[in-house]
mmCIF file of C-alpha atoms in Angstrom:
data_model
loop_
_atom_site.group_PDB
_atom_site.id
_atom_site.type_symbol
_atom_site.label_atom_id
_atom_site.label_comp_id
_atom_site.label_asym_id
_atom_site.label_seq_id
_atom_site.Cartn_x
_atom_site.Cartn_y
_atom_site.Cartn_z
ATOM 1 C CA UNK A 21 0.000 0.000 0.000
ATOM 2 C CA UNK A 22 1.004 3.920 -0.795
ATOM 3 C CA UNK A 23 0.459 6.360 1.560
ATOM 4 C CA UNK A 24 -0.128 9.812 0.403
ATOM 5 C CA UNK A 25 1.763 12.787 2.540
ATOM 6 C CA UNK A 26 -0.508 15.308 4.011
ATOM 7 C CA UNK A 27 0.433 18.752 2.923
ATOM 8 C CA UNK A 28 2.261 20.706 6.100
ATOM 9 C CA UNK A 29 -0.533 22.994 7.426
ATOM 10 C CA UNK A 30 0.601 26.735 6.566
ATOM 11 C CA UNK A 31 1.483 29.299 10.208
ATOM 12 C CA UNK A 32 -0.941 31.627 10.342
ATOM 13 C CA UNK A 33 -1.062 32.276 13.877
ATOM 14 C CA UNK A 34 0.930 35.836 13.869
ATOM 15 C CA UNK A 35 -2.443 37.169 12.402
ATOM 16 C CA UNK A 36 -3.947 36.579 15.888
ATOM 17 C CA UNK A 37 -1.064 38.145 17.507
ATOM 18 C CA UNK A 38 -2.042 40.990 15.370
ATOM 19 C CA UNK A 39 -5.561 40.715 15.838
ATOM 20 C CA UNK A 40 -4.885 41.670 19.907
ATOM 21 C CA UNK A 41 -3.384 45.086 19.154
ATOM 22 C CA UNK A 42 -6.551 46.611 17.518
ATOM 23 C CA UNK A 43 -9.106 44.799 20.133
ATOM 24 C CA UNK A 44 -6.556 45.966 23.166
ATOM 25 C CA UNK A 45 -6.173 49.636 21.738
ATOM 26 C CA UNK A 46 -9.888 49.920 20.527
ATOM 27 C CA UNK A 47 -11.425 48.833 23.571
ATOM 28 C CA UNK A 48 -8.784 51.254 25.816
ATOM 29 C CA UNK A 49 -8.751 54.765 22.734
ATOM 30 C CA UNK A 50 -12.432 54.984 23.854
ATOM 31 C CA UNK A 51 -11.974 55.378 27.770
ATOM 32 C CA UNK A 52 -8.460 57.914 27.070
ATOM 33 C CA UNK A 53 -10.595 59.815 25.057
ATOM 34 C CA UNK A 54 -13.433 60.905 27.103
ATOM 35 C CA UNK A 55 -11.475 61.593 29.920
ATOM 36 C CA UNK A 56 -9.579 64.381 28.387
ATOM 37 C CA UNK A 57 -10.541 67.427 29.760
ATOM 38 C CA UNK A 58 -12.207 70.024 27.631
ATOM 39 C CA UNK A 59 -9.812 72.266 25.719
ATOM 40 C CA UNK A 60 -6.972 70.226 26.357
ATOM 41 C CA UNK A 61 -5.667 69.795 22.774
ATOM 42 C CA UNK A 62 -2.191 69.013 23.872
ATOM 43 C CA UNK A 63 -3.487 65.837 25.441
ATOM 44 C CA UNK A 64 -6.101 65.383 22.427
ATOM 45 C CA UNK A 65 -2.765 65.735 20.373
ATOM 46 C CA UNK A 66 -1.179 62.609 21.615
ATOM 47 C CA UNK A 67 -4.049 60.618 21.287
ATOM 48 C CA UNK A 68 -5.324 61.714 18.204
ATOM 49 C CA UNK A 69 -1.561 60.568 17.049
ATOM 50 C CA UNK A 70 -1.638 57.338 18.497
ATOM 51 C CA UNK A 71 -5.008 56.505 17.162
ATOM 52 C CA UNK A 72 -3.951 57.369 13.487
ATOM 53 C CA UNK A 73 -0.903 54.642 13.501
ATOM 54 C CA UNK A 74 -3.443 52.313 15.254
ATOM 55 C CA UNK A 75 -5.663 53.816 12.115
ATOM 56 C CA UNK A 76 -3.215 53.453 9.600
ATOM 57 C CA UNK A 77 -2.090 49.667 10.608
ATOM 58 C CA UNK A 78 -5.561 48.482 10.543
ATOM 59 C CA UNK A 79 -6.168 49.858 7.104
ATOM 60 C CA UNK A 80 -2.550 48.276 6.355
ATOM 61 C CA UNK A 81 -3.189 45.098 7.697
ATOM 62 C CA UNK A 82 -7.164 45.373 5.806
ATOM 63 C CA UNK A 83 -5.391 45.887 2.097
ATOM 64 C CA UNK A 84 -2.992 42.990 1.985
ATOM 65 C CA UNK A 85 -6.272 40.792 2.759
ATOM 66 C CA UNK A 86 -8.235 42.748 -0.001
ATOM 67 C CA UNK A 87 -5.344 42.131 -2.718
ATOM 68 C CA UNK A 88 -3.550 38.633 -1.251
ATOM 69 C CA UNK A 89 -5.959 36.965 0.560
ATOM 70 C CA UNK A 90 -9.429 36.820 -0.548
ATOM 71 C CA UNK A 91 -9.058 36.788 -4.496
ATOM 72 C CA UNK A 92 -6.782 33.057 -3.680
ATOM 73 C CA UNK A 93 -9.478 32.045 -1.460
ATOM 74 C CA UNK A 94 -12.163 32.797 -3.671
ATOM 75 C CA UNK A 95 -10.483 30.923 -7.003
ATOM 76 C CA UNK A 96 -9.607 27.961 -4.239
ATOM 77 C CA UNK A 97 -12.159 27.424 -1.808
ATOM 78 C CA UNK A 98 -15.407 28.504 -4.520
ATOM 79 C CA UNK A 99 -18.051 26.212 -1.492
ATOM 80 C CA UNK A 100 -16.680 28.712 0.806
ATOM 81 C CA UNK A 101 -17.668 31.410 -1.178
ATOM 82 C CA UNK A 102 -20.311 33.384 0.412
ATOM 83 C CA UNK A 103 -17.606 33.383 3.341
ATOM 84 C CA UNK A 104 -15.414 35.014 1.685
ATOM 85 C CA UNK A 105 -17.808 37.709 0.367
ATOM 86 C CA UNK A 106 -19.253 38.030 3.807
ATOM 87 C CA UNK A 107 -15.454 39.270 5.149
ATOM 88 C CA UNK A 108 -14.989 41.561 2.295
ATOM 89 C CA UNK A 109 -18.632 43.445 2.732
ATOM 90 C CA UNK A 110 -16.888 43.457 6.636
ATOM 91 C CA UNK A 111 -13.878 45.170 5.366
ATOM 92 C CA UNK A 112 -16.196 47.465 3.290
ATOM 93 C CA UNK A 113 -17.776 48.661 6.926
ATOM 94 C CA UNK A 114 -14.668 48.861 8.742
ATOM 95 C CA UNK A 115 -13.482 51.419 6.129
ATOM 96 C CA UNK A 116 -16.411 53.345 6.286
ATOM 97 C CA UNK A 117 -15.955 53.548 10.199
ATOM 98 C CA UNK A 118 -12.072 54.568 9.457
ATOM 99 C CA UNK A 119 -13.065 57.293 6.680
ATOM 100 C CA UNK A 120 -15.438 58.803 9.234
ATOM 101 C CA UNK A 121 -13.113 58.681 12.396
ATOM 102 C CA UNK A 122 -10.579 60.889 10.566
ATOM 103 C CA UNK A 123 -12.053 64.241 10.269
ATOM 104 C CA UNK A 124 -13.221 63.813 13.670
ATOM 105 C CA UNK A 125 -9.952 63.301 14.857
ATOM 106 C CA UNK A 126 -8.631 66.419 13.058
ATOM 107 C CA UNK A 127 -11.407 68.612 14.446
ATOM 108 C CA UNK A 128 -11.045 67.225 17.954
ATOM 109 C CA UNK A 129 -7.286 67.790 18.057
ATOM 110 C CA UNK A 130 -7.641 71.258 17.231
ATOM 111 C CA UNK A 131 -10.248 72.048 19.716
ATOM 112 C CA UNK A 132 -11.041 69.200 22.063
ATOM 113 C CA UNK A 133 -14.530 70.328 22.234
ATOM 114 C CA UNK A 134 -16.776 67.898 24.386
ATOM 115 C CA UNK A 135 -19.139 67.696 21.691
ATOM 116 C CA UNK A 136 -16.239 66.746 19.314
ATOM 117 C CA UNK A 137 -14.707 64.425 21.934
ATOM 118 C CA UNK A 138 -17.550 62.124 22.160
ATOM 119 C CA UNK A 139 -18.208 61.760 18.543
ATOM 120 C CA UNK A 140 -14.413 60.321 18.547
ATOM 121 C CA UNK A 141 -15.574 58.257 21.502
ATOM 122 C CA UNK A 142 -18.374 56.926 19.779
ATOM 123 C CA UNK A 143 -16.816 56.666 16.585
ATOM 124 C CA UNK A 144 -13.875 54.533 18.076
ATOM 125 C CA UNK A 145 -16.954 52.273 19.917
ATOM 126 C CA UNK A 146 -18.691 52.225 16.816
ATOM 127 C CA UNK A 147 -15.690 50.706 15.088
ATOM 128 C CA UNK A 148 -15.008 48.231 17.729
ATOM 129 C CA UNK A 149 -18.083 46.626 17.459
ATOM 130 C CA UNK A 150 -17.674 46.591 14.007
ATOM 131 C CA UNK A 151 -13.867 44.956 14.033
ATOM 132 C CA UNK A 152 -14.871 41.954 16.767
ATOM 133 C CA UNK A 153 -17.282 40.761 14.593
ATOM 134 C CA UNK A 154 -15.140 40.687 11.738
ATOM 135 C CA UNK A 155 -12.147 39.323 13.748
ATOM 136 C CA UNK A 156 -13.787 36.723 15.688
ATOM 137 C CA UNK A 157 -15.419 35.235 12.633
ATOM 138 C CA UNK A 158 -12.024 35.553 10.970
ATOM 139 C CA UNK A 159 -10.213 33.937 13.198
ATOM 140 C CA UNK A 160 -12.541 30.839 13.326
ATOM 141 C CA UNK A 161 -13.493 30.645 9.761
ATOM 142 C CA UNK A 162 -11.074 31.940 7.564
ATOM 143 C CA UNK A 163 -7.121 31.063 9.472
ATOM 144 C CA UNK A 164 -7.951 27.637 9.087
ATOM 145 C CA UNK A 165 -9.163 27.738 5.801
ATOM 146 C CA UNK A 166 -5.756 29.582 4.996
ATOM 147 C CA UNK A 167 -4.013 27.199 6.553
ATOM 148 C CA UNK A 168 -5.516 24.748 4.278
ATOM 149 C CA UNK A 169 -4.979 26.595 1.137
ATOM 150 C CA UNK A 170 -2.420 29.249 1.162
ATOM 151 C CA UNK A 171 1.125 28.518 0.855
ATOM 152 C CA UNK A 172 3.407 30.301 3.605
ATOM 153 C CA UNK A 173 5.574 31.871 1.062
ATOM 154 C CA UNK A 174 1.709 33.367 0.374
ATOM 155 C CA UNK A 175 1.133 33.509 3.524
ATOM 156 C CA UNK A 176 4.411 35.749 4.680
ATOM 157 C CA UNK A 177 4.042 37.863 1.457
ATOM 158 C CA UNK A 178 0.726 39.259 3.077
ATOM 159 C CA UNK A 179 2.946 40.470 5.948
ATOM 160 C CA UNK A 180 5.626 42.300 4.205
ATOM 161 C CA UNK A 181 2.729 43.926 2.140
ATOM 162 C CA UNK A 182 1.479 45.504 5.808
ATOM 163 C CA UNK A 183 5.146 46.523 6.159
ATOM 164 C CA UNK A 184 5.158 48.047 2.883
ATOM 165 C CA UNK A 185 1.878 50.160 3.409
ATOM 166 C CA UNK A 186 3.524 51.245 6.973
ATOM 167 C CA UNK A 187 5.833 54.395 7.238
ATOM 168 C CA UNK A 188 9.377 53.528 8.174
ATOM 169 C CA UNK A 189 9.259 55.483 11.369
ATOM 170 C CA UNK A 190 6.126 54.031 12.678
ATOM 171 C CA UNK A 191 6.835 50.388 11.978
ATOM 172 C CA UNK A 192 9.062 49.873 15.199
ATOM 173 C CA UNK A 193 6.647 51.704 17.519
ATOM 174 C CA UNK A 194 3.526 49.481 15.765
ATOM 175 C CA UNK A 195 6.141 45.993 16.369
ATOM 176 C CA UNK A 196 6.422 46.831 19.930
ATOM 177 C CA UNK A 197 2.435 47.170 20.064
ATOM 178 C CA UNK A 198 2.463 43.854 18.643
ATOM 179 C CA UNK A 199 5.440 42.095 21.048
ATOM 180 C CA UNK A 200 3.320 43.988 23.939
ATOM 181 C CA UNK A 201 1.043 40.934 24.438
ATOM 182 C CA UNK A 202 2.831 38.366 22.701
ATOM 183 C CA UNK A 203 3.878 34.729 24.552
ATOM 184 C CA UNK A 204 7.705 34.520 24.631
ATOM 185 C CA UNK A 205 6.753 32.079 21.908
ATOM 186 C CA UNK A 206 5.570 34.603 19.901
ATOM 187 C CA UNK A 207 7.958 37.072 20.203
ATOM 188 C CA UNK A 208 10.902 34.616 19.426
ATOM 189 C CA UNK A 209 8.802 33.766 16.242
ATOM 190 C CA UNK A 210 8.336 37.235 15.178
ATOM 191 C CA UNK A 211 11.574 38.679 16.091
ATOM 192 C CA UNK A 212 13.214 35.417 14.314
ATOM 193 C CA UNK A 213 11.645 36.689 11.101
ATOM 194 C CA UNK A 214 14.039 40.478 10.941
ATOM 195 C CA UNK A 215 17.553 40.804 10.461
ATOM 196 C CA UNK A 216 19.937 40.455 13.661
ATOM 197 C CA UNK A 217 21.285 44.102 13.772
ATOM 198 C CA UNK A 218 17.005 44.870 13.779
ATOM 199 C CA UNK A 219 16.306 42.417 16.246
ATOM 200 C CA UNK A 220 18.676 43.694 18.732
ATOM 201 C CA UNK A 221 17.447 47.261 17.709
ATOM 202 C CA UNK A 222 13.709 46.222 18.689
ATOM 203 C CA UNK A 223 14.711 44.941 21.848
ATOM 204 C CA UNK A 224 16.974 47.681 22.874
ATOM 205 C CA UNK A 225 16.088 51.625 21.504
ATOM 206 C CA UNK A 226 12.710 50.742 19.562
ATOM 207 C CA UNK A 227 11.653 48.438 22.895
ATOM 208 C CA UNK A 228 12.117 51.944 25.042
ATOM 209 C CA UNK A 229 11.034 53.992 22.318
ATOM 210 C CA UNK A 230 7.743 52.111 22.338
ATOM 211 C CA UNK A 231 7.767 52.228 26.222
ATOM 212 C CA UNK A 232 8.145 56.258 25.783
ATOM 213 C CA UNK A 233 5.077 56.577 23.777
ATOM 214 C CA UNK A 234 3.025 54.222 24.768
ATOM 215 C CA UNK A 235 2.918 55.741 28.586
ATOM 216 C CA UNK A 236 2.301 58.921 26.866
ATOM 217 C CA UNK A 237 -0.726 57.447 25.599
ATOM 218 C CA UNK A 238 -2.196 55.869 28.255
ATOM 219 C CA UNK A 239 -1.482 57.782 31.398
ATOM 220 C CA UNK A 240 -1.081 61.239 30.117
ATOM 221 C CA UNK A 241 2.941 61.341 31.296
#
């Protein structure tokens, strides 16, 4: 008797390492931002800062899916069609959420009206509820799926697209958002994927540059 060799699944866990940076900073930019006090655009300043990288990665992370992801899924996996569709029209609300949130922002930096304030508030809730759905079914649905289907040379190209659509100067601060809640696992994974002399870079200067910022953001300091 032959025996056929099962196809080694592809690693797509770093997408739910991911995954926890926009559900930790989207359930947390909503609580910083309504306790600003009124006219404080200095404070509103930070924030507002913070929130566009957190912005900009999620709309990052959103287009290598649009152009690498579903269109191999969708010539691959044609039962799991509608699926597919149903993430995309997800993605289509997400961005909607995004386009809204950033004239907001500007208005509420300038001013930090109350009035202004809470539509941030609410547009940052807003978008939350939005982005669970989409991730939780995501993660159940379509990683495995991926696994299935999607080579990890595919698979890794989706990540240097994100890295691609990120500017230089923001990708360590957004890596250390990443390593925040990651297993030492994880991090060993992820920090196995960069170049030594950027490796020892992300855990020395861009590990306390990240620090810096990040207790900025979240206690005002």
């Amino acid at each position: 008797m032959t025996q056929t060799s099962t196809p080694p699944l592809t690693d797509v866990h770093d997408m739910v390492v991911v995954h926890r940076v926009f559900r930790r900073e989207l359930r947390l930019l909503p609580e910083l931002v309504r306790d600003v006090a009124p006219g404080d655009t200095g404070r509103a300043a930070v924030l507002a800062g913070w929130a566009r990288m957190v912005l900009q990665g999620l709309h990052g992370h959103h287009t290598s899916e649009d152009l690498l992801l579903w269109p191999k899924l969708l010539d691959r996996c044609e039962p799991d069609a509608e699926l597919v569709h149903r993430m995309e029209e997800q993605h289509e609300r997400v961005h909607a959420s995004l386009d809204a949130l950033g004239p907001a922002l500007d208005r509420w930096e300038a001013e930090a009206r109350p009035a202004v304030r809470e539509e941030v508030a609410a547009g940052f809730d807003a978008l939350r509820g939005t982005l669970l759905e989409h991730l939780d079914e995501e993660e159940r649905e379509i990683l495995p799926m991926a696994a299935r289907h999607i080579t990890q040379a595919e698979w890794d190209e989706l990540g240097e697209h994100g890295l691609k659509e990120t500017s230089t100067k923001d990708l360590p601060i957004l890596f250390g958002a990443v390593l925040e809640e990651a297993t030492p696992e994880e991090r060993a994974h992820m920090l196995g994927k960069v170049p030594l002399p950027v490796r020892v870079l992300m855990r020395t200067v861009f590990a306390r540059r990240y620090q810096r910022l990040i207790s900025r953001v979240r206690s005002g300091r």
